[in-house]
Short mmCIF file of C-alpha atoms and ligand atoms in Angstrom, two decimals:
data_model
loop_
_atom_site.label_atom_id
_atom_site.label_comp_id
_atom_site.label_asym_id
_atom_site.label_seq_id
_atom_site.Cartn_x
_atom_site.Cartn_y
_atom_site.Cartn_z
CA UNK A 419 0.08 -0.11 -0.07
CA UNK A 420 1.20 3.59 -1.05
CA UNK A 421 2.45 4.65 2.47
CA UNK A 422 2.34 8.71 2.53
CA UNK A 423 5.15 8.67 5.02
CA UNK A 424 7.17 7.54 2.44
CA UNK A 425 6.27 9.65 -0.42
CA UNK A 426 9.18 11.45 -2.11
CA UNK A 427 9.45 15.25 -1.85
CA UNK A 428 8.37 15.65 -5.42
CA UNK A 429 5.12 13.95 -4.69
CA UNK A 430 4.82 15.90 -1.41
CA UNK A 431 5.18 19.40 -3.20
CA UNK A 432 2.14 18.36 -5.21
CA UNK A 433 -0.29 16.89 -2.56
CA UNK A 434 0.60 18.98 0.92
CA UNK A 435 -1.73 21.45 1.69
CA UNK A 436 -4.69 19.97 -0.51
CA UNK A 437 -8.07 20.09 0.94
CA UNK A 438 -9.35 16.94 2.43
CA UNK A 439 -10.24 13.89 0.19
CA UNK A 440 -14.13 13.91 0.67
CA UNK A 441 -16.94 13.35 -1.59
CA UNK A 442 -17.41 16.57 -3.31
CA UNK A 443 -14.32 18.51 -2.11
CA UNK A 444 -12.40 20.64 -4.34
CA UNK A 445 -9.09 19.08 -5.34
CA UNK A 446 -7.48 22.25 -4.77
CA UNK A 447 -7.87 25.11 -2.43
CA UNK A 448 -10.04 27.91 -2.90
CA UNK A 449 -9.19 31.73 -2.13
CA UNK A 450 -10.06 32.93 1.01
CA UNK A 451 -10.85 36.24 0.44
CA UNK A 452 -11.96 37.68 3.93
CA UNK A 453 -10.21 40.35 6.30
CA UNK A 454 -11.99 39.11 9.30
CA UNK A 455 -13.50 35.59 11.10
CA UNK A 456 -16.80 35.16 12.80
CA UNK A 457 -15.59 34.98 16.37
CA UNK A 458 -16.50 35.37 19.90
CA UNK A 459 -15.39 34.68 23.66
CA UNK A 460 -13.06 32.59 24.67
CA UNK A 461 -10.97 34.29 22.44
CA UNK A 462 -9.37 32.42 20.26
CA UNK A 463 -10.21 28.96 21.90
CA UNK A 464 -11.39 27.26 18.78
CA UNK A 465 -11.02 29.18 15.61
CA UNK A 466 -7.84 28.99 13.86
CA UNK A 467 -7.75 32.71 13.52
CA UNK A 468 -9.77 35.84 13.92
CA UNK A 469 -8.56 38.19 11.58
CA UNK A 470 -6.53 38.24 8.44
CA UNK A 471 -3.48 39.96 9.71
CA UNK A 472 -2.94 36.83 12.29
CA UNK A 473 -3.99 33.70 10.11
CA UNK A 474 -5.80 32.89 6.94
CA UNK A 475 -6.53 29.69 5.25
CA UNK A 476 -4.74 29.99 2.15
CA UNK A 477 -1.18 30.88 4.48
CA UNK A 478 -2.17 27.60 6.31
CA UNK A 479 -2.25 25.71 2.65
CA UNK A 480 0.96 27.00 1.68
CA UNK A 481 2.76 26.85 5.54
CA UNK A 482 1.79 23.08 5.48
CA UNK A 483 3.15 22.47 1.79
CA UNK A 484 6.68 24.22 2.49
CA UNK A 485 6.84 22.89 6.00
CA UNK A 486 6.74 19.48 4.69
CA UNK A 487 9.19 20.11 2.20
CA UNK A 488 11.61 21.86 4.58
CA UNK A 489 11.18 19.35 7.48
CA UNK A 490 9.61 22.07 10.14
CA UNK A 491 6.94 24.52 10.62
CA UNK A 492 6.45 27.07 7.98
CA UNK A 493 5.73 30.73 8.81
CA UNK A 494 4.85 32.89 5.73
CA UNK A 495 5.32 36.86 5.03
CA UNK A 496 4.67 39.29 2.34
CA UNK A 497 8.19 39.19 0.61
CA UNK A 498 11.56 37.64 1.28
CA UNK A 499 12.92 40.81 3.00
CA UNK A 500 9.65 40.95 5.55
CA UNK A 501 10.57 37.34 6.45
CA UNK A 502 14.63 38.41 6.80
CA UNK A 503 13.47 41.58 9.25
CA UNK A 504 11.62 39.09 11.32
CA UNK A 505 14.79 36.80 11.39
CA UNK A 506 16.91 39.89 12.58
CA UNK A 507 14.38 40.82 15.22
CA UNK A 508 15.01 37.30 16.84
CA UNK A 509 18.63 38.69 17.74
CA UNK A 510 18.94 39.84 21.06
CA UNK A 511 19.18 43.35 21.62
CA UNK A 512 23.02 44.69 21.95
CA UNK A 513 23.61 40.82 20.22
CA UNK A 514 26.34 39.70 18.04
CA UNK A 515 25.33 38.84 14.29
CA UNK A 516 27.87 36.99 11.51
CA UNK A 517 26.56 36.88 8.18
CA UNK A 518 28.18 36.22 4.57
CA UNK A 519 30.23 39.04 3.28
CA UNK A 520 28.89 38.34 -0.12
CA UNK A 521 25.33 37.31 -0.11
CA UNK A 522 21.74 38.77 -1.37
CA UNK A 523 23.04 42.76 -1.35
CA UNK A 524 19.41 43.70 0.49
CA UNK A 525 20.20 41.42 3.53
CA UNK A 526 23.27 43.08 4.01
CA UNK A 527 21.88 46.90 3.94
CA UNK A 528 19.20 45.58 6.40
CA UNK A 529 21.35 43.99 8.73
CA UNK A 530 24.08 47.11 8.13
CA UNK A 531 21.19 49.68 8.92
CA UNK A 532 19.90 47.71 12.04
CA UNK A 533 23.98 47.43 13.36
CA UNK A 534 24.47 51.17 12.57
CA UNK A 535 21.23 51.76 14.69
CA UNK A 536 22.90 49.77 17.54
CA UNK A 537 20.67 46.91 17.26
CA UNK A 538 23.22 44.75 17.34
CA UNK A 539 26.74 43.84 16.23
CA UNK A 540 27.68 42.63 12.93
CA UNK A 541 30.81 40.60 11.13
CA UNK A 542 31.08 39.89 7.90
CA UNK A 543 32.88 36.56 6.75
CA UNK A 544 33.65 34.50 3.48
CA UNK A 545 30.78 31.55 4.10
CA UNK A 546 33.21 29.26 1.76
CA UNK A 547 36.29 29.23 4.41
CA UNK A 548 34.68 27.61 7.04
CA UNK A 549 37.80 27.95 9.58
CA UNK A 550 36.83 31.67 9.29
CA UNK A 551 33.48 30.98 10.20
CA UNK A 552 34.32 29.04 12.99
CA UNK A 553 36.57 31.53 14.08
CA UNK A 554 33.83 34.13 14.10
CA UNK A 555 31.49 32.10 16.08
CA UNK A 556 32.58 32.91 19.61
CA UNK A 557 30.15 34.94 21.43
CA UNK A 558 28.09 35.35 18.17
CA UNK A 559 23.78 35.21 18.91
CA UNK A 560 23.31 34.78 15.29
CA UNK A 561 24.95 33.30 12.57
CA UNK A 562 22.91 34.27 9.37
CA UNK A 563 24.18 32.39 5.79
CA UNK A 564 23.24 31.92 2.27
CA UNK A 565 24.39 28.49 0.82
CA UNK A 566 24.81 28.65 -2.24
CA UNK A 567 25.37 32.17 -2.05
CA UNK A 568 24.12 35.00 -4.36
CA UNK A 569 25.30 35.64 -6.69
CA UNK A 570 29.17 34.20 -6.15
CA UNK A 571 27.35 30.56 -5.68
CA UNK A 572 29.92 29.86 -2.67
CA UNK A 573 29.03 26.86 -0.69
CA UNK A 574 29.29 27.12 3.04
CA UNK A 575 30.02 23.36 4.85
CA UNK A 576 26.42 23.14 6.48
CA UNK A 577 27.69 20.01 8.61
CA UNK A 578 30.90 21.66 9.59
CA UNK A 579 29.31 25.22 10.38
CA UNK A 580 26.11 23.34 12.18
CA UNK A 581 28.18 21.24 14.12
CA UNK A 582 30.37 24.04 15.80
CA UNK A 583 27.27 26.58 16.01
CA UNK A 584 25.13 23.92 17.76
CA UNK A 585 28.20 23.27 20.19
CA UNK A 586 28.79 26.78 20.91
CA UNK A 587 24.75 27.43 21.24
CA UNK A 588 24.62 29.88 18.68
CA UNK A 589 21.73 30.32 16.41
CA UNK A 590 22.00 29.93 12.89
CA UNK A 591 20.12 30.63 9.89
CA UNK A 592 20.27 29.53 6.22
CA UNK A 593 18.87 31.24 3.18
CA UNK A 594 17.81 28.31 1.19
CA UNK A 595 16.40 30.08 -1.83
CA UNK A 596 18.82 28.86 -4.31
CA UNK A 597 19.12 25.40 -3.45
CA UNK A 598 15.28 24.92 -2.77
CA UNK A 599 13.99 22.55 -0.57
CA UNK A 600 14.43 20.06 -2.99
CA UNK A 601 17.94 19.85 -3.20
CA UNK A 602 18.84 20.88 0.34
CA UNK A 603 17.39 21.04 3.88
CA UNK A 604 19.12 23.01 6.44
CA UNK A 605 17.14 22.05 9.47
CA UNK A 606 18.48 18.60 8.97
CA UNK A 607 22.16 19.95 9.60
CA UNK A 608 20.40 21.56 12.64
CA UNK A 609 20.03 25.02 11.61
CA UNK A 610 17.55 27.04 13.79
CA UNK A 611 15.71 28.98 10.72
CA UNK A 612 15.61 28.56 7.18
CA UNK A 613 14.66 31.49 5.18
CA UNK A 614 13.43 31.47 1.42
CA UNK A 615 12.48 34.30 -1.23
CA UNK A 616 9.11 32.40 -2.06
CA UNK A 617 9.31 34.83 -5.03
CA UNK A 618 12.10 32.81 -6.78
CA UNK A 619 11.69 29.10 -6.78
CA UNK A 620 8.86 28.00 -4.59
CA UNK A 621 5.74 30.40 -6.35
CA UNK A 622 8.36 29.84 -9.91
CA UNK A 623 6.35 31.96 -12.23
CA UNK A 624 7.76 35.33 -11.36
CA UNK A 625 4.01 36.85 -10.57
CA UNK A 626 4.30 37.04 -6.90
CA UNK A 627 6.36 38.16 -4.34
CA UNK A 628 6.76 36.57 -0.82
CA UNK A 629 9.01 35.47 1.70
CA UNK A 630 8.74 31.95 4.57
CA UNK A 631 10.96 31.24 7.77
CA UNK A 632 11.16 27.54 8.47
CA UNK A 633 11.85 26.30 11.99
CA UNK A 634 11.25 23.49 14.33
CA UNK A 635 12.00 25.15 18.08
CA UNK A 636 8.29 26.34 19.05
CA UNK A 637 10.23 29.05 20.91
CA UNK A 638 11.26 30.61 17.88
CA UNK A 639 8.36 30.23 15.91
CA UNK A 640 6.28 31.80 18.56
CA UNK A 641 8.48 34.65 18.35
CA UNK A 642 8.46 34.57 14.43
CA UNK A 643 4.59 34.70 14.31
CA UNK A 644 4.03 37.05 16.91
CA UNK A 645 6.61 39.18 14.92
CA UNK A 646 4.19 38.56 11.72
CA UNK A 647 1.03 39.72 13.69
CA UNK A 648 2.36 42.52 14.95
CA UNK A 649 4.21 44.12 12.10
CA UNK A 650 1.65 42.91 9.36
CA UNK A 651 4.22 42.20 6.48
CA UNK A 652 1.69 39.49 5.53
CA UNK A 653 1.30 37.67 2.47
CA UNK A 654 -2.54 38.46 0.74
CA UNK A 655 -4.48 35.25 0.24
CA UNK A 656 -4.45 35.74 -3.53
CA UNK A 657 -0.70 35.24 -3.11
CA UNK A 658 -0.48 32.53 -1.12
CA UNK A 659 -2.93 30.69 -3.42
CA UNK A 660 -0.38 31.46 -6.40
CA UNK A 661 2.57 30.68 -4.67
CA UNK A 662 1.11 27.15 -3.91
CA UNK A 663 -0.13 26.23 -7.35
CA UNK A 664 3.37 27.47 -8.31
CA UNK A 665 5.17 25.00 -6.14
CA UNK A 666 3.16 22.03 -7.42
CA UNK A 667 5.57 22.12 -10.30
CA UNK A 668 8.54 22.88 -8.11
CA UNK A 669 10.34 19.09 -8.66
CA UNK A 670 9.78 19.29 -12.52
CA UNK A 671 10.90 23.02 -12.84
CA UNK A 672 13.92 22.23 -10.93
CA UNK A 673 14.78 19.04 -12.55
CA UNK A 674 14.82 20.81 -15.67
CA UNK A 675 16.41 24.13 -14.78
CA UNK A 676 19.71 22.20 -13.21
CA UNK A 677 19.91 20.11 -16.29
CA UNK A 678 19.89 23.39 -18.36
CA UNK A 679 22.11 25.11 -16.19
CA UNK A 680 24.79 22.21 -16.09
CA UNK A 681 24.96 22.15 -19.79
CA UNK A 682 25.13 25.95 -20.00
CA UNK A 683 27.91 26.19 -17.54
CA UNK A 684 30.12 23.61 -19.38
CA UNK A 685 29.48 25.09 -22.75
CA UNK A 686 30.06 28.55 -21.24
CA UNK A 687 33.30 27.49 -19.55
CA UNK A 688 34.87 26.61 -22.50
CA UNK A 689 34.00 29.70 -24.24
CA UNK A 690 36.95 32.30 -25.03
CA UNK A 691 34.81 35.39 -23.92
CA UNK A 692 34.33 34.04 -20.54
CA UNK A 693 36.85 34.35 -17.76
CA UNK A 694 35.22 32.13 -15.18
CA UNK A 695 31.97 30.40 -15.01
CA UNK A 696 30.70 29.90 -11.16
CA UNK A 697 28.70 26.94 -10.64
CA UNK A 698 28.88 23.99 -8.30
CA UNK A 699 27.83 21.81 -10.68
CA UNK A 700 31.27 22.15 -12.38
CA UNK A 701 33.86 19.63 -10.81
CA UNK A 702 36.56 22.50 -11.39
CA UNK A 703 34.27 24.88 -9.31
CA UNK A 704 35.59 25.58 -5.20
CA UNK A 705 32.38 24.53 -4.12
CA UNK A 706 31.77 21.37 -6.10
CA UNK A 707 32.92 18.55 -3.61
CA UNK A 708 30.96 20.18 -0.67
CA UNK A 709 27.91 20.77 -2.92
CA UNK A 710 27.73 17.02 -4.00
CA UNK A 711 27.99 16.09 -0.57
CA UNK A 712 25.42 18.31 1.02
CA UNK A 713 22.88 18.55 -1.82
CA UNK A 714 20.83 16.86 -4.14
CA UNK A 715 21.49 18.68 -7.29
CA UNK A 716 23.75 21.64 -8.04
CA UNK A 717 20.36 23.87 -8.81
CA UNK A 718 19.41 26.26 -11.73
CA UNK A 719 21.60 29.65 -11.06
CA UNK A 720 24.93 30.24 -12.18
CA UNK A 721 27.24 33.48 -12.58
CA UNK A 722 29.68 34.10 -15.61
CA UNK A 723 32.68 36.71 -15.46
CA UNK A 724 33.29 38.36 -18.87
CA UNK A 725 36.84 38.70 -19.99
CA UNK A 726 35.89 42.01 -21.38
CA UNK A 727 35.32 43.44 -18.12
CA UNK A 728 32.17 45.62 -16.90
CA UNK A 729 31.63 46.59 -20.78
CA UNK A 730 31.49 42.92 -22.10
CA UNK A 731 29.16 42.05 -19.21
CA UNK A 732 26.68 44.97 -20.28
CA UNK A 733 26.93 44.23 -23.77
CA UNK A 734 25.95 40.73 -23.10
CA UNK A 735 22.52 41.84 -21.61
CA UNK A 736 22.17 44.32 -24.25
CA UNK A 737 22.71 41.73 -26.75
CA UNK A 738 20.42 38.76 -25.55
CA UNK A 739 17.09 38.08 -27.65
CA UNK A 740 15.25 35.10 -25.46
CA UNK A 741 17.07 35.98 -22.13
CA UNK A 742 15.53 38.28 -20.41
CA UNK A 743 17.46 41.54 -18.66
CA UNK A 744 15.91 41.43 -15.35
CA UNK A 745 16.63 40.97 -11.50
CA UNK A 746 15.22 38.35 -9.82
CA UNK A 747 15.27 34.38 -10.28
CA UNK A 748 13.72 31.09 -10.02
CA UNK A 749 10.91 31.67 -12.81
CA UNK A 750 10.19 29.69 -15.60
CA UNK A 751 11.96 32.39 -18.03
CA UNK A 752 15.46 32.90 -17.97
CA UNK A 753 16.79 35.93 -16.82
CA UNK A 754 20.30 37.58 -16.43
CA UNK A 755 21.50 40.34 -15.12
CA UNK A 756 24.76 42.33 -14.30
CA UNK A 757 24.67 42.20 -10.61
CA UNK A 758 27.14 45.41 -9.66
CA UNK A 759 24.20 47.68 -11.55
CA UNK A 760 22.73 47.56 -8.20
CA UNK A 761 23.67 50.08 -5.54
CA UNK A 762 23.23 47.14 -2.74
CA UNK A 763 25.20 44.96 -4.25
CA UNK A 764 28.44 44.41 -2.25
CA UNK A 765 32.16 44.91 -3.59
CA UNK A 766 32.63 41.36 -3.38
CA UNK A 767 31.05 40.76 -6.34
CA UNK A 768 32.70 41.78 -9.32
CA UNK A 769 31.74 44.29 -12.14
CA UNK A 770 32.22 42.07 -14.88
CA UNK A 771 29.75 39.13 -13.01
CA UNK A 772 26.46 38.52 -14.86
CA UNK A 773 24.12 35.78 -12.93
CA UNK A 774 22.18 34.01 -15.11
CA UNK A 775 18.73 32.12 -13.87
CA UNK A 776 18.07 29.65 -16.13
CA UNK A 777 14.45 29.05 -17.17
CA UNK A 778 12.42 26.14 -19.00
CA UNK A 779 13.16 27.09 -22.42
CA UNK A 780 14.83 24.75 -24.96
CA UNK A 781 18.29 24.56 -23.53
CA UNK A 782 19.99 24.87 -27.24
CA UNK A 783 17.43 28.11 -27.83
CA UNK A 784 18.93 29.79 -24.65
CA UNK A 785 22.74 28.04 -25.81
CA UNK A 786 22.30 29.80 -29.43
CA UNK A 787 21.03 33.10 -27.61
CA UNK A 788 24.55 33.42 -25.50
CA UNK A 789 26.58 32.58 -27.98
CA UNK A 790 25.28 34.99 -30.77
CA UNK A 791 25.46 37.65 -27.54
CA UNK A 792 28.87 36.66 -26.29
CA UNK A 793 29.94 37.36 -29.96
CA UNK A 794 27.96 40.61 -30.23
C1 LIG B 1051 18.46 34.56 -1.77
C2 LIG B 1051 17.52 35.68 -1.32
N1 LIG B 1051 17.27 36.15 -0.28
C3 LIG B 1051 16.19 36.92 0.13
C4 LIG B 1051 15.73 37.48 -1.13
C5 LIG B 1051 14.58 38.72 -0.62
O1 LIG B 1051 13.72 38.60 -1.02
P1 LIG B 1051 12.19 38.97 -1.80
O2 LIG B 1051 12.52 39.87 -2.86
O3 LIG B 1051 11.25 38.37 -1.75
O4 LIG B 1051 11.56 40.25 -0.46
C6 LIG B 1051 16.44 37.72 -2.15
C7 LIG B 1051 15.96 38.60 -3.49
O5 LIG B 1051 16.35 38.39 -4.53
C8 LIG B 1051 17.52 36.32 -2.67
O6 LIG B 1051 17.75 36.82 -3.94
#
């Protein structure tokens, strides 16, 4: 007999958060468009929620599905950055935070702003340098990292970092946006919190902005849910519904995107206009061995550094006809961008770096477009 406890993540992405299997029940959820719910004393005793800033059926469906995939309890937010704000709020006043020196720029901007205001002290480390991360852990309250990182595709040693952080009592969070829960589950390495910009792979169609925090520790979850209710950075029911619809195809999307990314990475590495390809799936990549050990695939993101410098990078972005010059990632359409054009991008990111988010188009069409644009 089919045992739900043994279903694979690909199956769970399809079935989690569905309405009950009852005669006449809809196969998929409807959108619950209400700002408030009928309720009376005793307050909250039986109702799942009384007001949509606190709770909503469409959040619950999406949270159930993402929670199942990450192996924890998920809490959704109106943006990845709203989730990040809730995460930083977990840091005790006057505490110490260690973060990746090359990660999503707005994460660094927000952390820098909070540190400048005296909320906590901040140290930045290269997360691919495990020794440096371990050396920074002493006296730290929270370590907040990405793996693979955006946009350098650096890989952090989750097992070694997790072992040390948990031994020293340091809470640690991993932004799992690039990997998706299908390729990596940081909670299984002992991470305290996982963050997703659900805007990217989880929703997958470049049509909704959302964030997610996932955790197992009830005290952290209580604090996260309380923060969301008070600060109001919530996801609309319609957006939650859209994101769950997108999540249903996560496995087939990621499978195709990473297969194409691997092909493109190998061809780009052999192209004379390309100085360096950053993709953990390449045997020559510094993160390859680690990624092969801790991930179930290498993902659909890669970055290239152009031999002709910043001008060549701009020229590539201007010359493509199929790839879309746009920020963001993880959607069905292939996007590319020179990251340093964005003011928040840290100086650790080279000026000649173009980040590519591989979509679902035919890989030969994607390659032909890159090849003509690199030669233009
Ligand atoms: C790795 C990563 N984390 C967090 C965020 C922030 O998410 P959002 O744009 O959904 O607020 C992004 C956005 O690009 C991201 O790439």
